[in-house]
Amino acid sequence: MSGSRWTIGPEEFRKLFERPDPAQVANIPVRLRLLTQIYGRVADEALAGFGLTLSRYTVLDALSSHPGISGAGLADLTSQTPQSLNGMVASLLDGGLVHRKQAVGRAKLHYLTPQGTAVVNEAQVALTDLHRRTFSAFDSQRIERLVKDLEDLSASFLLERRPGRQK
C-alpha cells in the first residue's frame, strides 16, 4: 500500500478480525466496512489524476445515468445527505463538470456538462482497469456468486429497515 493516507498494512487489518464475534458471522459487518474503506482509498488514488474522489465520481456517474435529476433524488441515489451533496455539487459546478437548471419551485435539475461527460468516461476507464487487476483471481462463476450473495445480503438488510416489518 502506497500513499500518505496509508498508515497500516494488510496484517494490521487482519488482526481486526481476531476479535470475539458474538453474532457468529465471521465479523462480516466489520469486514464489509473495512473493505469499503480500503476500496474508497484505492479508488481515490486511481481517480486523483482526474481531480476526482470516489464520492465525486459517484455523483458524476449518477448524473450520466440520470440527467435532469433533482438534488434530493441525487442525494438518495448516491447515499449522501443533502448537505454533503450540496457542497460536492457546488465544487463540481465550479469545476465546470455539472450545470443546473431551475425546475418548478425550489427544485434544481442537475446535468453533466460536456467536460463532465468526458471526465466520467476517462475515470470509468481508470476504474475498469483497477477492477480488472483486483478481480483477476476471480473466475466468472465466483464473481456471479459474490454478486448474488451481496444482492441477497442487501435485500435482507432492506427488509430490516421497513416500518412495521414482521419479527
PDB file of N, CA, C and O in Angstrom, residues 42-78:
ATOM      1  N   VAL A  42      -8.257   3.205  -2.381  1.00  0.00           N
ATOM      2  CA  VAL A  42      -7.620   2.764  -3.626  1.00  0.00           C
ATOM      3  C   VAL A  42      -8.273   3.458  -4.820  1.00  0.00           C
ATOM      4  O   VAL A  42      -7.590   3.915  -5.743  1.00  0.00           O
ATOM      5  N   ALA A  43      -9.596   3.547  -4.824  1.00  0.00           N
ATOM      6  CA  ALA A  43     -10.299   4.229  -5.914  1.00  0.00           C
ATOM      7  C   ALA A  43      -9.951   5.713  -5.940  1.00  0.00           C
ATOM      8  O   ALA A  43      -9.763   6.284  -7.024  1.00  0.00           O
ATOM      9  N   ASP A  44      -9.854   6.343  -4.763  1.00  0.00           N
ATOM     10  CA  ASP A  44      -9.451   7.753  -4.721  1.00  0.00           C
ATOM     11  C   ASP A  44      -8.090   7.940  -5.382  1.00  0.00           C
ATOM     12  O   ASP A  44      -7.878   8.902  -6.131  1.00  0.00           O
ATOM     13  N   GLU A  45      -7.162   7.008  -5.114  1.00  0.00           N
ATOM     14  CA  GLU A  45      -5.837   7.092  -5.729  1.00  0.00           C
ATOM     15  C   GLU A  45      -5.935   6.937  -7.247  1.00  0.00           C
ATOM     16  O   GLU A  45      -5.266   7.650  -7.991  1.00  0.00           O
ATOM     17  N   ALA A  46      -6.782   6.017  -7.722  1.00  0.00           N
ATOM     18  CA  ALA A  46      -6.941   5.802  -9.163  1.00  0.00           C
ATOM     19  C   ALA A  46      -7.593   7.002  -9.846  1.00  0.00           C
ATOM     20  O   ALA A  46      -7.343   7.255 -11.024  1.00  0.00           O
ATOM     21  N   LEU A  47      -8.414   7.737  -9.119  1.00  0.00           N
ATOM     22  CA  LEU A  47      -9.165   8.859  -9.690  1.00  0.00           C
ATOM     23  C   LEU A  47      -8.489  10.209  -9.484  1.00  0.00           C
ATOM     24  O   LEU A  47      -8.929  11.214 -10.051  1.00  0.00           O
ATOM     25  N   ALA A  48      -7.438  10.244  -8.691  1.00  0.00           N
ATOM     26  CA  ALA A  48      -6.801  11.517  -8.343  1.00  0.00           C
ATOM     27  C   ALA A  48      -6.337  12.287  -9.576  1.00  0.00           C
ATOM     28  O   ALA A  48      -6.433  13.521  -9.618  1.00  0.00           O
ATOM     29  N   GLY A  49      -5.868  11.598 -10.587  1.00  0.00           N
ATOM     30  CA  GLY A  49      -5.396  12.261 -11.801  1.00  0.00           C
ATOM     31  C   GLY A  49      -6.488  12.983 -12.569  1.00  0.00           C
ATOM     32  O   GLY A  49      -6.198  13.810 -13.441  1.00  0.00           O
ATOM     33  N   PHE A  50      -7.727  12.697 -12.254  1.00  0.00           N
ATOM     34  CA  PHE A  50      -8.865  13.352 -12.905  1.00  0.00           C
ATOM     35  C   PHE A  50      -9.461  14.449 -12.024  1.00  0.00           C
ATOM     36  O   PHE A  50     -10.505  15.011 -12.352  1.00  0.00           O
ATOM     37  N   GLY A  51      -8.823  14.706 -10.884  1.00  0.00           N
ATOM     38  CA  GLY A  51      -9.351  15.688  -9.946  1.00  0.00           C
ATOM     39  C   GLY A  51     -10.584  15.193  -9.229  1.00  0.00           C
ATOM     40  O   GLY A  51     -11.406  15.992  -8.772  1.00  0.00           O
ATOM     41  N   LEU A  52     -10.726  13.868  -9.119  1.00  0.00           N
ATOM     42  CA  LEU A  52     -11.911  13.275  -8.500  1.00  0.00           C
ATOM     43  C   LEU A  52     -11.552  12.443  -7.291  1.00  0.00           C
ATOM     44  O   LEU A  52     -10.426  11.979  -7.142  1.00  0.00           O
ATOM     45  N   THR A  53     -12.552  12.278  -6.447  1.00  0.00           N
ATOM     46  CA  THR A  53     -12.552  11.257  -5.408  1.00  0.00           C
ATOM     47  C   THR A  53     -13.647  10.269  -5.788  1.00  0.00           C
ATOM     48  O   THR A  53     -14.442  10.540  -6.704  1.00  0.00           O
ATOM     49  N   LEU A  54     -13.729   9.165  -5.091  1.00  0.00           N
ATOM     50  CA  LEU A  54     -14.785   8.207  -5.372  1.00  0.00           C
ATOM     51  C   LEU A  54     -16.154   8.848  -5.156  1.00  0.00           C
ATOM     52  O   LEU A  54     -17.082   8.619  -5.938  1.00  0.00           O
ATOM     53  N   SER A  55     -16.291   9.674  -4.133  1.00  0.00           N
ATOM     54  CA  SER A  55     -17.574  10.343  -3.874  1.00  0.00           C
ATOM     55  C   SER A  55     -17.958  11.272  -5.023  1.00  0.00           C
ATOM     56  O   SER A  55     -19.108  11.274  -5.476  1.00  0.00           O
ATOM     57  N   ARG A  56     -17.019  12.054  -5.492  1.00  0.00           N
ATOM     58  CA  ARG A  56     -17.307  12.965  -6.611  1.00  0.00           C
ATOM     59  C   ARG A  56     -17.614  12.173  -7.876  1.00  0.00           C
ATOM     60  O   ARG A  56     -18.521  12.520  -8.624  1.00  0.00           O
ATOM     61  N   TYR A  57     -16.852  11.103  -8.121  1.00  0.00           N
ATOM     62  CA  TYR A  57     -17.104  10.256  -9.280  1.00  0.00           C
ATOM     63  C   TYR A  57     -18.507   9.654  -9.206  1.00  0.00           C
ATOM     64  O   TYR A  57     -19.215   9.601 -10.215  1.00  0.00           O
ATOM     65  N   THR A  58     -18.906   9.199  -8.018  1.00  0.00           N
ATOM     66  CA  THR A  58     -20.221   8.585  -7.841  1.00  0.00           C
ATOM     67  C   THR A  58     -21.328   9.558  -8.237  1.00  0.00           C
ATOM     68  O   THR A  58     -22.300   9.170  -8.892  1.00  0.00           O
ATOM     69  N   VAL A  59     -21.180  10.820  -7.871  1.00  0.00           N
ATOM     70  CA  VAL A  59     -22.168  11.832  -8.252  1.00  0.00           C
ATOM     71  C   VAL A  59     -22.175  12.026  -9.763  1.00  0.00           C
ATOM     72  O   VAL A  59     -23.241  12.036 -10.394  1.00  0.00           O
ATOM     73  N   LEU A  60     -20.996  12.151 -10.359  1.00  0.00           N
ATOM     74  CA  LEU A  60     -20.933  12.339 -11.811  1.00  0.00           C
ATOM     75  C   LEU A  60     -21.488  11.129 -12.550  1.00  0.00           C
ATOM     76  O   LEU A  60     -22.215  11.276 -13.536  1.00  0.00           O
ATOM     77  N   ASP A  61     -21.163   9.937 -12.078  1.00  0.00           N
ATOM     78  CA  ASP A  61     -21.662   8.719 -12.709  1.00  0.00           C
ATOM     79  C   ASP A  61     -23.187   8.644 -12.611  1.00  0.00           C
ATOM     80  O   ASP A  61     -23.861   8.259 -13.572  1.00  0.00           O
ATOM     81  N   ALA A  62     -23.731   9.032 -11.454  1.00  0.00           N
ATOM     82  CA  ALA A  62     -25.190   9.043 -11.285  1.00  0.00           C
ATOM     83  C   ALA A  62     -25.829  10.035 -12.249  1.00  0.00           C
ATOM     84  O   ALA A  62     -26.884   9.749 -12.834  1.00  0.00           O
ATOM     85  N   LEU A  63     -25.190  11.174 -12.447  1.00  0.00           N
ATOM     86  CA  LEU A  63     -25.734  12.164 -13.387  1.00  0.00           C
ATOM     87  C   LEU A  63     -25.649  11.672 -14.828  1.00  0.00           C
ATOM     88  O   LEU A  63     -26.506  12.028 -15.648  1.00  0.00           O
ATOM     89  N   SER A  64     -24.654  10.865 -15.131  1.00  0.00           N
ATOM     90  CA  SER A  64     -24.575  10.349 -16.502  1.00  0.00           C
ATOM     91  C   SER A  64     -25.712   9.367 -16.777  1.00  0.00           C
ATOM     92  O   SER A  64     -26.179   9.261 -17.901  1.00  0.00           O
ATOM     93  N   SER A  65     -26.174   8.678 -15.730  1.00  0.00           N
ATOM     94  CA  SER A  65     -27.283   7.727 -15.872  1.00  0.00           C
ATOM     95  C   SER A  65     -28.648   8.369 -15.660  1.00  0.00           C
ATOM     96  O   SER A  65     -29.655   7.829 -16.110  1.00  0.00           O
ATOM     97  N   HIS A  66     -28.685   9.487 -14.946  1.00  0.00           N
ATOM     98  CA  HIS A  66     -29.955  10.131 -14.585  1.00  0.00           C
ATOM     99  C   HIS A  66     -29.880  11.637 -14.830  1.00  0.00           C
ATOM    100  O   HIS A  66     -29.993  12.435 -13.891  1.00  0.00           O
ATOM    101  N   PRO A  67     -29.692  12.055 -16.081  1.00  0.00           N
ATOM    102  CA  PRO A  67     -29.639  13.502 -16.335  1.00  0.00           C
ATOM    103  C   PRO A  67     -30.961  14.165 -15.967  1.00  0.00           C
ATOM    104  O   PRO A  67     -32.024  13.582 -16.160  1.00  0.00           O
ATOM    105  N   GLY A  68     -30.851  15.357 -15.385  1.00  0.00           N
ATOM    106  CA  GLY A  68     -32.047  16.089 -15.012  1.00  0.00           C
ATOM    107  C   GLY A  68     -32.624  15.678 -13.674  1.00  0.00           C
ATOM    108  O   GLY A  68     -33.756  16.023 -13.349  1.00  0.00           O
ATOM    109  N   ILE A  69     -31.848  14.990 -12.858  1.00  0.00           N
ATOM    110  CA  ILE A  69     -32.315  14.551 -11.540  1.00  0.00           C
ATOM    111  C   ILE A  69     -32.262  15.732 -10.564  1.00  0.00           C
ATOM    112  O   ILE A  69     -31.402  16.605 -10.662  1.00  0.00           O
ATOM    113  N   SER A  70     -33.178  15.724  -9.629  1.00  0.00           N
ATOM    114  CA  SER A  70     -33.204  16.776  -8.605  1.00  0.00           C
ATOM    115  C   SER A  70     -32.089  16.532  -7.592  1.00  0.00           C
ATOM    116  O   SER A  70     -31.526  15.432  -7.509  1.00  0.00           O
ATOM    117  N   GLY A  71     -31.812  17.532  -6.799  1.00  0.00           N
ATOM    118  CA  GLY A  71     -30.812  17.386  -5.748  1.00  0.00           C
ATOM    119  C   GLY A  71     -31.204  16.327  -4.734  1.00  0.00           C
ATOM    120  O   GLY A  71     -30.364  15.528  -4.302  1.00  0.00           O
ATOM    121  N   ALA A  72     -32.473  16.300  -4.350  1.00  0.00           N
ATOM    122  CA  ALA A  72     -32.932  15.291  -3.389  1.00  0.00           C
ATOM    123  C   ALA A  72     -32.800  13.888  -3.975  1.00  0.00           C
ATOM    124  O   ALA A  72     -32.356  12.958  -3.298  1.00  0.00           O
ATOM    125  N   GLY A  73     -33.156  13.751  -5.236  1.00  0.00           N
ATOM    126  CA  GLY A  73     -33.027  12.454  -5.888  1.00  0.00           C
ATOM    127  C   GLY A  73     -31.578  12.027  -6.010  1.00  0.00           C
ATOM    128  O   GLY A  73     -31.240  10.860  -5.807  1.00  0.00           O
ATOM    129  N   LEU A  74     -30.711  12.979  -6.318  1.00  0.00           N
ATOM    130  CA  LEU A  74     -29.284  12.688  -6.438  1.00  0.00           C
ATOM    131  C   LEU A  74     -28.695  12.296  -5.087  1.00  0.00           C
ATOM    132  O   LEU A  74     -27.878  11.376  -5.009  1.00  0.00           O
ATOM    133  N   ALA A  75     -29.122  12.953  -4.025  1.00  0.00           N
ATOM    134  CA  ALA A  75     -28.654  12.594  -2.681  1.00  0.00           C
ATOM    135  C   ALA A  75     -29.069  11.167  -2.342  1.00  0.00           C
ATOM    136  O   ALA A  75     -28.263  10.372  -1.845  1.00  0.00           O
ATOM    137  N   ASP A  76     -30.327  10.819  -2.612  1.00  0.00           N
ATOM    138  CA  ASP A  76     -30.795   9.450  -2.362  1.00  0.00           C
ATOM    139  C   ASP A  76     -30.021   8.440  -3.194  1.00  0.00           C
ATOM    140  O   ASP A  76     -29.592   7.407  -2.692  1.00  0.00           O
ATOM    141  N   LEU A  77     -29.859   8.734  -4.461  1.00  0.00           N
ATOM    142  CA  LEU A  77     -29.211   7.813  -5.388  1.00  0.00           C
ATOM    143  C   LEU A  77     -27.757   7.547  -5.017  1.00  0.00           C
ATOM    144  O   LEU A  77     -27.246   6.449  -5.217  1.00  0.00           O
ATOM    145  N   THR A  78     -27.097   8.544  -4.459  1.00  0.00           N
ATOM    146  CA  THR A  78     -25.678   8.407  -4.115  1.00  0.00           C
ATOM    147  C   THR A  78     -25.443   8.170  -2.627  1.00  0.00           C
ATOM    148  O   THR A  78     -24.299   8.187  -2.172  1.00  0.00           O
TER     149      THR A  78
END
